[in-house]
Short mmCIF file of C-alpha atoms and ligand atoms in Angstrom, two decimals:
data_model
loop_
_atom_site.label_atom_id
_atom_site.label_comp_id
_atom_site.label_asym_id
_atom_site.label_seq_id
_atom_site.Cartn_x
_atom_site.Cartn_y
_atom_site.Cartn_z
CA UNK A 18 78.46 113.46 116.92
CA UNK A 19 80.52 110.54 118.16
CA UNK A 20 80.61 109.72 121.85
CA UNK A 21 83.61 111.52 123.40
CA UNK A 22 85.32 108.27 124.28
CA UNK A 23 85.44 107.28 120.59
CA UNK A 24 86.90 110.59 119.45
CA UNK A 25 90.67 110.40 119.16
CA UNK A 26 93.38 112.94 118.88
CA UNK A 27 96.82 111.61 118.00
CA UNK A 28 98.26 115.07 118.74
CA UNK A 29 97.37 114.76 122.40
CA UNK A 30 100.23 113.92 124.74
CA UNK A 31 100.00 110.45 126.29
CA UNK A 32 97.16 110.74 128.75
CA UNK A 33 98.27 110.41 132.36
CA UNK A 34 95.18 109.86 134.42
CA UNK A 35 96.29 111.78 137.48
CA UNK A 36 92.70 112.22 138.38
CA UNK A 37 89.31 111.99 136.80
CA UNK A 38 89.21 115.68 135.92
CA UNK A 39 92.17 115.29 133.51
CA UNK A 40 90.30 112.59 131.63
CA UNK A 41 87.14 114.67 131.57
CA UNK A 42 88.99 117.69 130.22
CA UNK A 43 90.62 115.59 127.46
CA UNK A 44 87.27 114.08 126.51
CA UNK A 45 85.68 117.51 126.37
CA UNK A 46 88.49 118.83 124.19
CA UNK A 47 88.15 115.89 121.81
CA UNK A 48 84.40 116.37 121.61
CA UNK A 49 84.77 120.06 120.81
CA UNK A 50 87.52 119.23 118.29
CA UNK A 51 85.39 116.66 116.52
CA UNK A 52 82.45 119.07 116.39
CA UNK A 53 84.62 121.81 114.86
CA UNK A 54 86.16 119.33 112.39
CA UNK A 55 82.72 118.13 111.29
CA UNK A 56 81.61 121.73 110.86
CA UNK A 57 84.66 122.62 108.71
CA UNK A 58 84.13 119.56 106.50
CA UNK A 59 80.40 120.27 106.17
CA UNK A 60 81.06 123.82 104.97
CA UNK A 61 83.85 122.58 102.67
CA UNK A 62 86.53 124.60 104.49
CA UNK A 63 90.14 123.65 105.04
CA UNK A 64 91.69 121.72 107.89
CA UNK A 65 95.08 123.16 108.84
CA UNK A 66 97.97 121.41 110.66
CA UNK A 67 97.19 122.94 114.07
CA UNK A 68 93.49 122.07 113.91
CA UNK A 69 92.16 119.11 115.81
CA UNK A 70 91.54 116.20 113.45
CA UNK A 71 90.41 112.58 113.91
CA UNK A 72 93.30 110.12 114.16
CA UNK A 73 92.02 108.18 111.13
CA UNK A 74 91.93 111.33 108.99
CA UNK A 75 95.53 112.12 109.98
CA UNK A 76 96.71 108.57 109.33
CA UNK A 77 94.94 108.23 106.02
CA UNK A 78 96.30 111.56 104.75
CA UNK A 79 99.86 110.78 105.88
CA UNK A 80 99.66 107.53 103.93
CA UNK A 81 98.17 109.13 100.82
CA UNK A 82 100.49 112.17 100.71
CA UNK A 83 103.64 110.14 101.42
CA UNK A 84 102.70 107.55 98.76
CA UNK A 85 102.18 110.41 96.38
CA UNK A 86 105.62 111.83 97.30
CA UNK A 87 107.27 108.41 96.81
CA UNK A 88 105.64 108.13 93.37
CA UNK A 89 107.16 111.45 92.30
CA UNK A 90 110.62 110.36 93.48
CA UNK A 91 110.55 106.84 92.01
CA UNK A 92 108.94 108.32 88.88
CA UNK A 93 112.19 110.15 88.16
CA UNK A 94 113.92 106.86 87.35
CA UNK A 95 112.34 105.76 84.04
CA UNK A 96 112.86 109.23 82.61
CA UNK A 97 116.17 110.08 84.27
CA UNK A 98 117.49 107.03 82.47
CA UNK A 99 116.83 108.78 79.12
CA UNK A 100 118.48 112.15 79.81
CA UNK A 101 121.81 111.10 78.29
CA UNK A 102 120.07 109.45 75.34
CA UNK A 103 117.56 112.17 74.44
CA UNK A 104 117.91 112.85 70.70
CA UNK A 105 118.94 116.54 70.84
CA UNK A 106 120.28 119.16 73.24
CA UNK A 107 116.84 120.79 73.38
CA UNK A 108 115.18 117.46 74.22
CA UNK A 109 117.78 116.84 76.93
CA UNK A 110 117.20 120.26 78.48
CA UNK A 111 113.41 119.76 78.49
CA UNK A 112 113.67 116.27 79.97
CA UNK A 113 116.12 117.41 82.65
CA UNK A 114 113.73 120.21 83.64
CA UNK A 115 110.85 117.74 83.83
CA UNK A 116 112.75 115.22 85.97
CA UNK A 117 113.84 118.08 88.24
CA UNK A 118 110.20 119.18 88.55
CA UNK A 119 109.31 115.67 89.72
CA UNK A 120 111.97 115.90 92.46
CA UNK A 121 110.39 119.21 93.47
CA UNK A 122 106.94 117.61 93.58
CA UNK A 123 108.34 114.95 95.90
CA UNK A 124 109.76 117.64 98.18
CA UNK A 125 106.53 119.71 98.34
CA UNK A 126 104.65 116.55 99.19
CA UNK A 127 107.06 115.34 101.89
CA UNK A 128 106.80 118.85 103.38
CA UNK A 129 102.99 118.62 103.33
CA UNK A 130 103.08 115.10 104.80
CA UNK A 131 105.35 116.05 107.70
CA UNK A 132 102.90 118.75 108.87
CA UNK A 133 100.78 115.79 110.01
CA UNK A 134 103.32 115.06 112.73
CA UNK A 135 105.53 112.34 111.23
CA UNK A 136 109.14 113.22 110.40
CA UNK A 137 110.02 112.99 106.73
CA UNK A 138 112.88 110.60 107.59
CA UNK A 139 110.21 108.13 108.69
CA UNK A 140 108.59 108.36 105.25
CA UNK A 141 112.00 107.93 103.57
CA UNK A 142 112.61 104.83 105.70
CA UNK A 143 109.24 103.38 104.74
CA UNK A 144 110.21 103.64 101.08
CA UNK A 145 113.78 102.44 101.68
CA UNK A 146 112.65 99.31 103.49
CA UNK A 147 109.99 98.51 100.89
CA UNK A 148 107.07 99.02 103.29
CA UNK A 149 105.65 102.01 101.41
CA UNK A 150 103.71 101.84 98.18
CA UNK A 151 104.06 104.09 95.18
CA UNK A 152 102.28 104.26 91.83
CA UNK A 153 102.63 100.92 89.98
CA UNK A 154 103.20 102.64 86.65
CA UNK A 155 106.82 103.42 87.54
CA UNK A 156 107.65 99.72 87.73
CA UNK A 157 107.40 99.56 83.94
CA UNK A 158 110.49 100.21 81.83
CA UNK A 159 110.92 103.10 79.37
CA UNK A 160 112.24 101.04 76.44
CA UNK A 161 112.46 103.64 73.67
CA UNK A 162 112.53 107.42 73.28
CA UNK A 163 108.87 107.18 72.25
CA UNK A 164 108.10 105.79 75.71
CA UNK A 165 109.22 109.15 77.12
CA UNK A 166 106.54 110.74 74.95
CA UNK A 167 103.93 108.20 76.08
CA UNK A 168 104.87 108.70 79.73
CA UNK A 169 104.48 112.48 79.42
CA UNK A 170 101.22 112.31 77.50
CA UNK A 171 99.52 109.41 79.30
CA UNK A 172 101.16 109.10 82.73
CA UNK A 173 101.43 112.82 83.46
CA UNK A 174 98.02 113.25 81.81
CA UNK A 175 96.47 110.71 84.18
CA UNK A 176 98.28 112.39 87.06
CA UNK A 177 96.74 115.78 86.19
CA UNK A 178 93.25 114.29 85.91
CA UNK A 179 93.70 112.79 89.34
CA UNK A 180 95.37 115.82 90.89
CA UNK A 181 93.28 118.77 89.69
CA UNK A 182 90.42 117.83 92.06
CA UNK A 183 93.01 117.33 94.84
CA UNK A 184 93.73 121.09 94.68
CA UNK A 185 90.46 121.33 96.66
CA UNK A 186 91.42 118.61 99.15
CA UNK A 187 90.25 119.48 102.66
CA UNK A 188 93.76 119.34 104.13
CA UNK A 189 95.28 122.77 103.42
CA UNK A 190 98.97 121.88 102.89
CA UNK A 191 98.07 119.05 100.47
CA UNK A 192 95.65 121.16 98.41
CA UNK A 193 98.12 124.05 98.17
CA UNK A 194 101.00 121.77 97.11
CA UNK A 195 98.74 120.36 94.39
CA UNK A 196 98.10 123.77 92.82
CA UNK A 197 101.75 124.19 91.86
CA UNK A 198 102.22 120.52 90.99
CA UNK A 199 99.29 120.67 88.54
CA UNK A 200 100.70 123.69 86.72
CA UNK A 201 103.94 121.81 86.15
CA UNK A 202 102.17 118.58 85.22
CA UNK A 203 100.31 120.29 82.39
CA UNK A 204 103.67 121.32 80.91
CA UNK A 205 104.83 117.71 81.30
CA UNK A 206 101.83 116.40 79.46
CA UNK A 207 102.30 118.80 76.59
CA UNK A 208 105.98 117.94 76.16
CA UNK A 209 105.06 114.23 76.00
CA UNK A 210 102.34 114.90 73.45
CA UNK A 211 104.78 116.93 71.36
CA UNK A 212 107.39 114.13 71.37
CA UNK A 213 104.74 111.68 70.14
CA UNK A 214 103.40 114.14 67.57
CA UNK A 215 106.88 114.60 66.08
CA UNK A 216 107.50 110.84 65.93
CA UNK A 217 104.02 110.07 64.65
CA UNK A 218 104.58 112.46 61.71
CA UNK A 219 108.13 111.28 61.04
CA UNK A 220 109.27 108.18 59.15
CA UNK A 221 107.18 105.00 59.13
CA UNK A 222 109.58 103.54 61.66
CA UNK A 223 109.23 106.53 63.98
CA UNK A 224 105.45 106.40 63.66
CA UNK A 225 105.54 102.72 64.62
CA UNK A 226 107.76 103.50 67.63
CA UNK A 227 105.18 106.05 68.82
CA UNK A 228 102.33 103.57 68.31
CA UNK A 229 104.18 100.80 70.19
CA UNK A 230 104.82 103.13 73.12
CA UNK A 231 101.12 104.08 73.32
CA UNK A 232 100.20 100.38 73.11
CA UNK A 233 102.46 99.70 76.10
CA UNK A 234 101.37 102.58 78.32
CA UNK A 235 97.62 102.90 77.62
CA UNK A 236 96.44 100.09 79.95
CA UNK A 237 98.80 100.84 82.85
CA UNK A 238 97.94 104.58 82.59
CA UNK A 239 94.22 103.81 82.94
CA UNK A 240 95.04 101.67 85.97
CA UNK A 241 96.69 104.67 87.66
CA UNK A 242 93.23 105.73 88.90
CA UNK A 243 93.14 102.64 91.10
CA UNK A 244 90.86 99.61 91.14
CA UNK A 245 87.19 99.81 90.06
CA UNK A 246 84.86 101.53 92.55
CA UNK A 247 83.39 98.18 93.54
CA UNK A 248 86.87 97.13 94.70
CA UNK A 249 88.04 100.36 96.35
CA UNK A 250 86.96 100.25 100.01
CA UNK A 251 88.72 103.46 101.16
CA UNK A 252 87.26 105.76 98.52
CA UNK A 253 83.95 106.45 100.28
CA UNK A 254 85.62 107.60 103.50
CA UNK A 255 88.10 109.70 101.56
CA UNK A 256 85.20 111.39 99.74
CA UNK A 257 83.29 111.95 102.98
CA UNK A 258 86.37 113.79 104.29
CA UNK A 259 86.55 115.96 101.12
CA UNK A 260 89.99 114.60 100.26
CA UNK A 261 88.88 112.76 97.16
CA UNK A 262 86.19 114.49 95.09
CA UNK A 263 85.48 111.89 92.40
CA UNK A 264 85.60 108.10 92.40
CA UNK A 265 88.30 106.09 90.59
CA UNK A 266 85.90 105.14 87.81
CA UNK A 267 84.67 108.73 87.35
CA UNK A 268 88.24 109.98 86.98
CA UNK A 269 89.17 107.13 84.63
CA UNK A 270 86.18 108.02 82.44
CA UNK A 271 87.16 111.68 82.41
CA UNK A 272 90.68 110.71 81.32
CA UNK A 273 89.50 108.42 78.50
CA UNK A 274 87.16 111.16 77.24
CA UNK A 275 90.11 113.56 77.19
CA UNK A 276 92.67 111.34 75.43
CA UNK A 277 90.51 109.94 72.62
CA UNK A 278 90.45 113.21 70.61
CA UNK A 279 94.11 113.83 71.52
CA UNK A 280 95.06 110.41 70.10
CA UNK A 281 93.20 111.26 66.91
CA UNK A 282 95.15 114.52 66.63
CA UNK A 283 98.36 112.52 67.09
CA UNK A 284 97.38 110.10 64.34
CA UNK A 285 97.76 107.18 66.78
CA UNK A 286 95.36 104.43 67.80
CA UNK A 287 94.44 103.58 71.39
CA UNK A 288 94.83 99.80 71.80
CA UNK A 289 91.28 98.98 72.86
CA UNK A 290 88.81 97.38 70.40
CA UNK A 291 85.91 98.20 72.74
CA UNK A 292 86.60 101.93 72.69
CA UNK A 293 83.49 103.63 71.22
CA UNK A 294 81.44 106.79 71.74
CA UNK A 295 78.28 106.11 73.67
CA UNK A 296 75.70 108.67 72.62
CA UNK A 297 73.35 107.84 75.45
CA UNK A 298 75.94 108.26 78.21
CA UNK A 299 77.76 111.11 76.51
CA UNK A 300 81.05 109.32 77.20
CA UNK A 301 83.39 106.84 75.57
CA UNK A 302 82.90 103.18 76.48
CA UNK A 303 86.12 101.24 76.96
CA UNK A 304 87.14 97.63 77.57
CA UNK A 305 87.95 95.80 80.79
CA UNK A 306 91.46 96.38 82.11
CA UNK A 307 93.84 93.65 83.24
CA UNK A 308 93.32 93.89 87.00
CA UNK A 309 95.31 90.72 87.73
CA UNK A 310 98.33 92.45 86.28
CA UNK A 311 97.58 95.61 88.28
CA UNK A 312 97.41 93.75 91.60
CA UNK A 313 100.55 91.73 90.77
CA UNK A 314 102.51 94.94 90.06
CA UNK A 315 101.10 96.50 93.22
CA UNK A 316 102.46 93.53 95.18
CA UNK A 317 105.94 94.21 93.84
CA UNK A 318 105.88 91.83 90.88
CA UNK A 319 106.21 94.56 88.25
CA UNK A 320 108.83 94.21 85.51
CA UNK A 321 111.24 96.57 87.32
CA UNK A 322 109.90 96.66 90.90
CA UNK A 323 113.06 95.40 92.55
CA UNK A 324 115.40 97.47 90.37
CA UNK A 325 113.51 100.68 91.18
CA UNK A 326 113.85 100.07 94.91
CA UNK A 327 117.48 98.99 94.63
CA UNK A 328 118.32 102.13 92.70
CA UNK A 329 116.58 104.30 95.31
CA UNK A 330 118.52 102.58 98.10
CA UNK A 331 121.82 102.96 96.30
CA UNK A 332 121.19 106.67 95.61
CA UNK A 333 120.24 107.25 99.22
CA UNK A 334 123.27 105.37 100.58
CA UNK A 335 125.67 107.10 98.23
CA UNK A 336 124.21 110.51 99.07
CA UNK A 337 124.48 110.04 102.84
CA UNK A 338 127.79 111.96 103.05
CA UNK A 339 126.26 114.95 101.26
CA UNK A 340 123.37 115.11 103.74
CA UNK A 341 125.78 114.77 106.68
CA UNK A 342 128.03 117.51 105.33
CA UNK A 343 125.07 119.83 104.71
CA UNK A 344 123.75 119.22 108.24
CA UNK A 345 127.22 119.84 109.77
CA UNK A 346 127.56 123.06 107.76
CA UNK A 347 124.11 124.25 108.84
CA UNK A 348 124.98 123.53 112.51
CA UNK A 349 128.24 125.43 112.22
CA UNK A 350 126.56 128.41 110.56
CA UNK A 351 123.87 128.47 113.25
CA UNK A 352 126.54 128.42 116.01
CA UNK A 353 128.66 131.11 114.33
CA UNK A 354 125.90 133.60 113.62
CA UNK A 355 124.21 135.24 116.57
CA UNK A 356 120.43 135.32 116.26
CA UNK A 357 119.25 138.54 114.59
CA UNK A 358 122.71 139.32 113.16
FE1 FE2 B 25 104.95 115.14 89.25
FE1 FE2 B 26 105.02 115.11 85.89
#
């Protein structure tokens, strides 16, 4: 139990110390809140928006959920770029549905993030001004149609591996948003796998296209789980709060174990000479990833980092009139219709 003076509650109104009893009451409330929070976490229950929560828990979740939302929104760009070039009407319809799902994921997540007390416009501004981070993978280009297959199979596949345990995250709105997101992600992964399967069993040229795409996306997809555990200082706290359930390296291992047999079924090779079944561990061993590249992309030096942000800004600027019109319409409707009518 922390000393009351160290317990914080960012929900509390600014404390005006009219007299000592106000301060005592606030300290007592924080102490009771912390005790209840600790109890809920210990019994693996959910924390809901109105519950008392430590300021660091609130801050850390707002950052994680909003970064997740930004990733969904920026992640629409590499694929949205292929809608007009998809090779058939059926492929176009599937890709459009997928990109639309990603927009929906962004919206569920901004909704979950704003229950923590920060307006979603603030999160939008953080992305617009380049202060917010999002998943590095979306700073890579989708060069060929086969890349759309590799993105679905590997990028959405890594996302599912990461997100299934988040369905049990201690913060209720985040966990619940993840349940629906995961259902849609598994469809995304299958459509990517199917694109690659078709190409892999097509002409030699198509097979090579599929192989090249897997060669490009394998390393960056494995990096989506974040840096190695020895270099991931926030993971322990996140696990203590029951937000994260497995470490970055555990999730990465789970993903590799899943995709090796899938790659075999595709007839494609994963570009890692060190990849081998380890009987003793009961897992696949795999080679060292290029962490210098990962950290460079994270710092905004990815192949398309600046274009992704520019495109987001342009879309937001050009859509301003639509948002204004919708808000004006909503105001007018609210004024015209008496409550309960
Ligand atoms: Fe998504
Ligand atoms: Fe997805």
